[in-house]
Coordinates of C-alpha atoms in Angstrom, one line a residue:
X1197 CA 170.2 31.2 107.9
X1198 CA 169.0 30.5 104.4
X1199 CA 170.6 33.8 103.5
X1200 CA 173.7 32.5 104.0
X1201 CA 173.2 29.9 101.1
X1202 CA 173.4 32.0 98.1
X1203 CA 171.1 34.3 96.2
X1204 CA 171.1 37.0 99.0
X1205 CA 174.5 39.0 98.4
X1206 CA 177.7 37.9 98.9
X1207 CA 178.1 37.0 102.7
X1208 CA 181.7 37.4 104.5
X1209 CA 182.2 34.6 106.8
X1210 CA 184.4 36.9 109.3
X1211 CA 181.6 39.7 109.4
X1212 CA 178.7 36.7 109.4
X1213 CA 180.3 35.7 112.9
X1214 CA 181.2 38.8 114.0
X1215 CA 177.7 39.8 113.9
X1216 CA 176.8 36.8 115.2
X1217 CA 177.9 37.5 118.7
X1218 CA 176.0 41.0 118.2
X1219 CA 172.7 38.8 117.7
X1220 CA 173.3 37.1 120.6
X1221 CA 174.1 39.6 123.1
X1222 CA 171.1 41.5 121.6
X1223 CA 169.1 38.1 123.4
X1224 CA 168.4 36.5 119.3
X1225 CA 169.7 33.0 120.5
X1226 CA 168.2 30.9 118.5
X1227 CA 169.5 30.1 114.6
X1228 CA 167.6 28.1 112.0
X1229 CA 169.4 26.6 109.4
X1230 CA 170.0 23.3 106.8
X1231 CA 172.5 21.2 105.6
X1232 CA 171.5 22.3 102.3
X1233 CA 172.3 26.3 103.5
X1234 CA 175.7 26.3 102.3
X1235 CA 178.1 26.9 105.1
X1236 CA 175.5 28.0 107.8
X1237 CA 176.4 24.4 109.7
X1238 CA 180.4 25.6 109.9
X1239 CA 179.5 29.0 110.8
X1240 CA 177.1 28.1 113.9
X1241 CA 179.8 25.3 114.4
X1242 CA 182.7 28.6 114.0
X1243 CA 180.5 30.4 116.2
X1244 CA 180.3 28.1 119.3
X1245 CA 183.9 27.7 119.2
X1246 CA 184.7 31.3 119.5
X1247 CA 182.0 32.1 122.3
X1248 CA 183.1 29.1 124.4
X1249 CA 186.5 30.5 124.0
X1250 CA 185.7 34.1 124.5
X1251 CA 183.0 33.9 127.4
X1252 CA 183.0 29.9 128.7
X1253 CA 181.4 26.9 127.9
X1254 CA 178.8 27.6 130.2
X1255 CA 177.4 30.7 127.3
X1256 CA 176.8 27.6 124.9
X1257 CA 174.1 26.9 126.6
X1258 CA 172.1 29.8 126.1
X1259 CA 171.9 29.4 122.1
X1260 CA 169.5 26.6 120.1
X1261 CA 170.6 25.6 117.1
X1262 CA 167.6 24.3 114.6
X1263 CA 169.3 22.3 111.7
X1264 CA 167.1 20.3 109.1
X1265 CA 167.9 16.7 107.3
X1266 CA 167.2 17.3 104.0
X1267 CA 168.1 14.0 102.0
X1268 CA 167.4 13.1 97.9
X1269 CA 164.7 10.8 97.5
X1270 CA 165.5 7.4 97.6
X1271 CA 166.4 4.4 99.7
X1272 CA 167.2 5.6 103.6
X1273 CA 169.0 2.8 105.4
X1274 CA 170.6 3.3 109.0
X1275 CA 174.0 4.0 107.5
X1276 CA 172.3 7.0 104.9
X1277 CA 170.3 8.9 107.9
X1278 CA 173.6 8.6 110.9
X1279 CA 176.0 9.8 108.1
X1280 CA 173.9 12.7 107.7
X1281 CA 173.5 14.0 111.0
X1282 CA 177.1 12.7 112.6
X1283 CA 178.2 15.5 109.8
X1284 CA 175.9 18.0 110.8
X1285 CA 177.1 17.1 114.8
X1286 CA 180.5 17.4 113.1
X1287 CA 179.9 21.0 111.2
X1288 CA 177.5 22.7 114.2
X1289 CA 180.6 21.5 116.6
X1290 CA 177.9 20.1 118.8
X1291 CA 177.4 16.4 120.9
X1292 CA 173.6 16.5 119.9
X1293 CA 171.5 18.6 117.2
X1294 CA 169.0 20.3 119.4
X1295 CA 166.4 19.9 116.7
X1296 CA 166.4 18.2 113.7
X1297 CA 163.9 18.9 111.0
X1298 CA 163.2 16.6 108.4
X1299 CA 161.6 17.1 105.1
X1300 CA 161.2 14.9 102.1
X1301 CA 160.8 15.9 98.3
X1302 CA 158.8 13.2 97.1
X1303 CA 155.5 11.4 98.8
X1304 CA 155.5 8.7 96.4
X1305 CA 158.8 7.6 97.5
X1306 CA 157.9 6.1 101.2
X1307 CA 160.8 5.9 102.3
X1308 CA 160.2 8.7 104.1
X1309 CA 159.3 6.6 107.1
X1310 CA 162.3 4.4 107.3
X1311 CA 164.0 7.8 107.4
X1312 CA 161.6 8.9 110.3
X1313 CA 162.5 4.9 112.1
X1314 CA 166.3 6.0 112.1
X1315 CA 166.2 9.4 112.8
X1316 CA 164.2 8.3 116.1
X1317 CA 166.6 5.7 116.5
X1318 CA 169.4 8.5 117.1
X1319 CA 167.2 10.4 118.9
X1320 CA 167.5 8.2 121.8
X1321 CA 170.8 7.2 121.3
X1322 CA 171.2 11.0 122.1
X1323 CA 172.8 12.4 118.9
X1324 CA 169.2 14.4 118.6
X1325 CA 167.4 16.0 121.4
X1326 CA 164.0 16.8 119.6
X1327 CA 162.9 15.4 116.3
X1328 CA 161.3 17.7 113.9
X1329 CA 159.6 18.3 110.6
X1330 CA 159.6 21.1 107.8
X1331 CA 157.2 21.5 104.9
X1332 CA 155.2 18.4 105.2
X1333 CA 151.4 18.7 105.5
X1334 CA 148.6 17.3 107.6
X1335 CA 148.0 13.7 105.3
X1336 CA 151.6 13.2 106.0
X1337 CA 151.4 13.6 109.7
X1338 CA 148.7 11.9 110.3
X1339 CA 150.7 9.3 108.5
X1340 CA 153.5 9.8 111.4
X1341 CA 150.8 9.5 114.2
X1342 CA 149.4 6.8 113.2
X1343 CA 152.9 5.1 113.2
X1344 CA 153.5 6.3 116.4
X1345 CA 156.4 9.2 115.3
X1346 CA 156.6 11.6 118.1
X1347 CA 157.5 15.6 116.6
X1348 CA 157.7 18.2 118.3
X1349 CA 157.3 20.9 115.6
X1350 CA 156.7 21.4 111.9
X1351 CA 158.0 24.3 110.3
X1352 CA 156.1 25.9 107.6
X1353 CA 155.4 29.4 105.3
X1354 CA 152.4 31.3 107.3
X1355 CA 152.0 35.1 107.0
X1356 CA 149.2 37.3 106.9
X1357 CA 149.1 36.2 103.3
X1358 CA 149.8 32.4 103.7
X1359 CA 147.0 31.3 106.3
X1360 CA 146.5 28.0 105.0
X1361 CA 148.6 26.4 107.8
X1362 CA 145.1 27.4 109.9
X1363 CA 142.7 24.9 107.6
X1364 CA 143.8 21.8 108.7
X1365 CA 147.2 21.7 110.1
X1366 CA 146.5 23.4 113.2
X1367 CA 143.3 21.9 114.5
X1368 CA 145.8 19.1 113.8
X1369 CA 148.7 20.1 115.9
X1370 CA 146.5 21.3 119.1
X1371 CA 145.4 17.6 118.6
X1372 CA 148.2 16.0 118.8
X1373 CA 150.4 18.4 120.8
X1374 CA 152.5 20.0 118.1
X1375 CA 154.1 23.3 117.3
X1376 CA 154.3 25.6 114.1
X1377 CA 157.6 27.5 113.5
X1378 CA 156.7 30.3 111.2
X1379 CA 158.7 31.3 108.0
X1380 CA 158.1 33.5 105.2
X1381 CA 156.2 35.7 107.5
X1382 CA 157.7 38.7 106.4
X1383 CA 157.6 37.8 102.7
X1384 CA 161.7 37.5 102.1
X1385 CA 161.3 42.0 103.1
X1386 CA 158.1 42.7 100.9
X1387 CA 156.0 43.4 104.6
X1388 CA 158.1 46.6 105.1
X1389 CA 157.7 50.6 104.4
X1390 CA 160.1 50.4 101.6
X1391 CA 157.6 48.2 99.2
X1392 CA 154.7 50.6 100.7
X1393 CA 153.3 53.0 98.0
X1394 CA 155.7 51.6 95.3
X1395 CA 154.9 50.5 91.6
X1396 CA 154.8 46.6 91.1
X1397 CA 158.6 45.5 91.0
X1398 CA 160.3 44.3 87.7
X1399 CA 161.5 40.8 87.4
X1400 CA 165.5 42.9 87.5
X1401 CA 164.6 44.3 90.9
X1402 CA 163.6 40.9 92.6
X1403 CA 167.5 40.8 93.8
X1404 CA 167.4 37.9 96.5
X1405 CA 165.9 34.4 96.3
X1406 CA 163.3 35.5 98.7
X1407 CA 161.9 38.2 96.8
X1408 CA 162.0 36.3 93.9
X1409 CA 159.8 33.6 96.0
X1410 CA 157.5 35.8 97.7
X1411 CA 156.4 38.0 94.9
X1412 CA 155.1 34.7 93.5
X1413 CA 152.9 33.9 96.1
X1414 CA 151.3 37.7 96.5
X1415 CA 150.6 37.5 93.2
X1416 CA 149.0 34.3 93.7
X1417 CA 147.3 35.6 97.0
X1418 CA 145.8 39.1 94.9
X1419 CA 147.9 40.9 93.2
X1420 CA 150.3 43.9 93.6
X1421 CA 147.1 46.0 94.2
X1422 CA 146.0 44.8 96.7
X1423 CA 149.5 43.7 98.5
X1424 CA 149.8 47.8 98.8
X1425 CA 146.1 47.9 100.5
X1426 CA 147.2 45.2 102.7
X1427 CA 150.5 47.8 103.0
X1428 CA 148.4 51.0 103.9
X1429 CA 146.8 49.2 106.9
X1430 CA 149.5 47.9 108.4
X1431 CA 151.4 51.2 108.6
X1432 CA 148.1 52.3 109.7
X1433 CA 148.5 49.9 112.9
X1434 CA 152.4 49.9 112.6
X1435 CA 151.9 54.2 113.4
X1436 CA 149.1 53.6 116.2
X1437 CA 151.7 51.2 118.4
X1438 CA 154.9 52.8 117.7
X1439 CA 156.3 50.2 115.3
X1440 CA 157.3 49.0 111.9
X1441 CA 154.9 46.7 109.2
X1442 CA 157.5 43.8 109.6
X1443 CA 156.5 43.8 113.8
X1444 CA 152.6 44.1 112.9
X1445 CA 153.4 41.4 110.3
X1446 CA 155.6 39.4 113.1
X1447 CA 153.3 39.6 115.7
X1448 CA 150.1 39.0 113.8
X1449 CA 151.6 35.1 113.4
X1450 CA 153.2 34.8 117.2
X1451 CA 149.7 35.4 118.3
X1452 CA 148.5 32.3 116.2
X1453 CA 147.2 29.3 118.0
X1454 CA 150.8 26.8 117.9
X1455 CA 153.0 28.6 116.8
X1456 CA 156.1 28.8 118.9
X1457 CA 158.0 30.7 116.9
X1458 CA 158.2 33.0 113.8
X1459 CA 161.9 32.8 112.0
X1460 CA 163.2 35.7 110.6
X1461 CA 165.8 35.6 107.9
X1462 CA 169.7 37.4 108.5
X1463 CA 171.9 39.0 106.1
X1464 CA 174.7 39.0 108.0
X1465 CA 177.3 41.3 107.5
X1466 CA 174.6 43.1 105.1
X1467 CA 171.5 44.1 106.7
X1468 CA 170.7 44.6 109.9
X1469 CA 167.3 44.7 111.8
X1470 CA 167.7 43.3 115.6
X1471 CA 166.4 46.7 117.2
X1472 CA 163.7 46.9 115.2
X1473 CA 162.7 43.2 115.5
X1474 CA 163.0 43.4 119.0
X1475 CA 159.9 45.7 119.2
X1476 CA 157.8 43.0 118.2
X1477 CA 158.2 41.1 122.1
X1478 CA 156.1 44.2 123.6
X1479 CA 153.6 44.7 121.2
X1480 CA 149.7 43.5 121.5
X1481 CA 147.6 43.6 118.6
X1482 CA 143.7 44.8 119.6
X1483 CA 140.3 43.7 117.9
X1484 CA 140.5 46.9 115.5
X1485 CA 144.2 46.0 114.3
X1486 CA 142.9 42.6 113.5
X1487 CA 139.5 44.0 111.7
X1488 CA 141.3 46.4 110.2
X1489 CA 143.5 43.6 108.3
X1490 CA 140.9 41.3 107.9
X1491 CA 138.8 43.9 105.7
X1492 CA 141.7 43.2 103.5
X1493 CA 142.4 39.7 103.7
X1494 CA 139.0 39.0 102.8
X1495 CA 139.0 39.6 99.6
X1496 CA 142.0 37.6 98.8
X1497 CA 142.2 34.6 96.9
X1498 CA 142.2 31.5 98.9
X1499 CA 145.5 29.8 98.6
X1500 CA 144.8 26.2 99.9
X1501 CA 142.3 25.9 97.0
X1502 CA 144.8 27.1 94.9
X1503 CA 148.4 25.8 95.9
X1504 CA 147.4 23.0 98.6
X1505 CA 148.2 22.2 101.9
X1506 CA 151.4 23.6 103.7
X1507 CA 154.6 22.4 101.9
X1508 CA 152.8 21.1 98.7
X1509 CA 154.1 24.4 97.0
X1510 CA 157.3 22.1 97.3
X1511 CA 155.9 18.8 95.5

């Protein structure tokens, strides 16, 4: 739901909600979203009340709601971290946050781990059911571990482009019994037919936030040149299984070792793929479709020499 933050178009609340209920009768149940995202918090907190209302209390429980605690660096006392959350409780219209991700700008500031202390604090006073990162890489974790922090899932950019989650952070999270939720994966809409076979896009035409964001890191990972080659072989595979690019692209990270999930953004009200993405649950990818976009891959450049672990891009 970071589309419904700004920077994506102009989201109506009454057709965000509206479609809302069309995402979850289409079995899309579970929504990611932030207490940074703008009003995404009231309108999964809007949403519940009007499906509870509609169709009985007993619907609630088929949805998850992901939210993320995403506090300015600085001191993080008990008060700081419980006023945080009892407003996300408040905004989701929830008793507990089924997961809470936390993420942290700044390393140097430590206080990262007081935050952790309280958060699992709440967590077993039952305002959190499962406790959570985003963005923070391996060093940090091992950090955690070590302090005896138990996560459940990290969530972090990996795509077909973005691999680096695969260097050290999974061999870390098979360790230690962790998940990867997957964003970025379809590069903010760049992993589609409508970028295949086009000219490199001006700075005008990046229109959204995630464009903007994603053309950065292809051009980081190889260039517009070799995005399109990438491009040709995925429609390649996308025409041999029946699909689109964006389920190629989707399914490629599902089959990855942790991940649980991959998180595909919605502009709701504005765009609308749910059949399409639903194409990606019966789709297996063969030893040629994975040759075929390794032969590509390959000659990339390798971004965890260049940008860092997952979530440095961030620090």
């Amino acid at each position: 739901m970071w589309q419904v933050a700004g920077g994506h178009g102009q989201i109506n609340p009454e057709s965000a909600i509206s479609e809302m209920f069309s995402y979850h009768d289409s079995g899309f149940t579970t929504w990611d979203m932030a207490d940074i995202y703008g009003p995404a918090e009231e309108y999964i907190g809007e949403f519940r009340r009007r499906l509870a209302k509609q169709r009985g209390e007993h619907e609630l429980s088929k949805i998850q709601a992901l939210t993320k605690f995403v506090p300015n660096p600085g001191p993080m006392t008990r008060t700081i971290v419980e006023h945080h959350i009892d407003n996300s409780i408040r905004r989701m219209h929830v008793k507990t946050i089924d997961l809470v991700q936390f993420h942290w700008w700044d390393y140097n500031d430590t206080s990262y781990i007081d935050a952790l202390h309280h958060l699992s604090k709440l967590q077993d006073e039952g305002k959190i059911r499962n406790l959570a990162l985003t963005n923070f890489d391996t060093e940090r974790m091992q950090i955690m571990a070590e302090n005896g922090f138990k996560v459940v899932s990290n969530q972090v950019q990996y795509s077909i482009l973005d691999r680096r989650p695969e260097i050290k952070m999974t061999p870390f999270c098979q360790k230690h019994g962790i998940r990867l939720l997957a964003y970025g994966t379809l590069l903010g809409g760049f992993m589609s037919e409508k970028y295949l076979g086009k000219p490199e896009p001006t700075k005008l035409e990046l229109d959204t936030l995630s464009l903007q964001k994603y053309k950065n890191m292809i051009d980081a990972w190889g260039g517009w040149k070799l995005f399109q080659e990438l491009l040709s072989i995925l429609d390649v595979i996308a025409k041999k299984h029946g699909v689109s690019i964006a389920n190629i692209a989707t399914r490629y990270i599902l089959d990855k070792p942790v991940v649980a999930g991959v998180i595909i953004g919605v502009r709701l009200g504005i765009a609308d793929h749910k059949s399409d993405n639903t194409r990606a649950f019966s789709l297996q990818l063969d030893k040629q479709d994975n040759d075929s976009i390794k032969s590509v891959t390959s000659r990339s450049q390798d971004l965890f020499a260049r940008i860092g672990d997952c979530g440095d891009e961030y620090r």
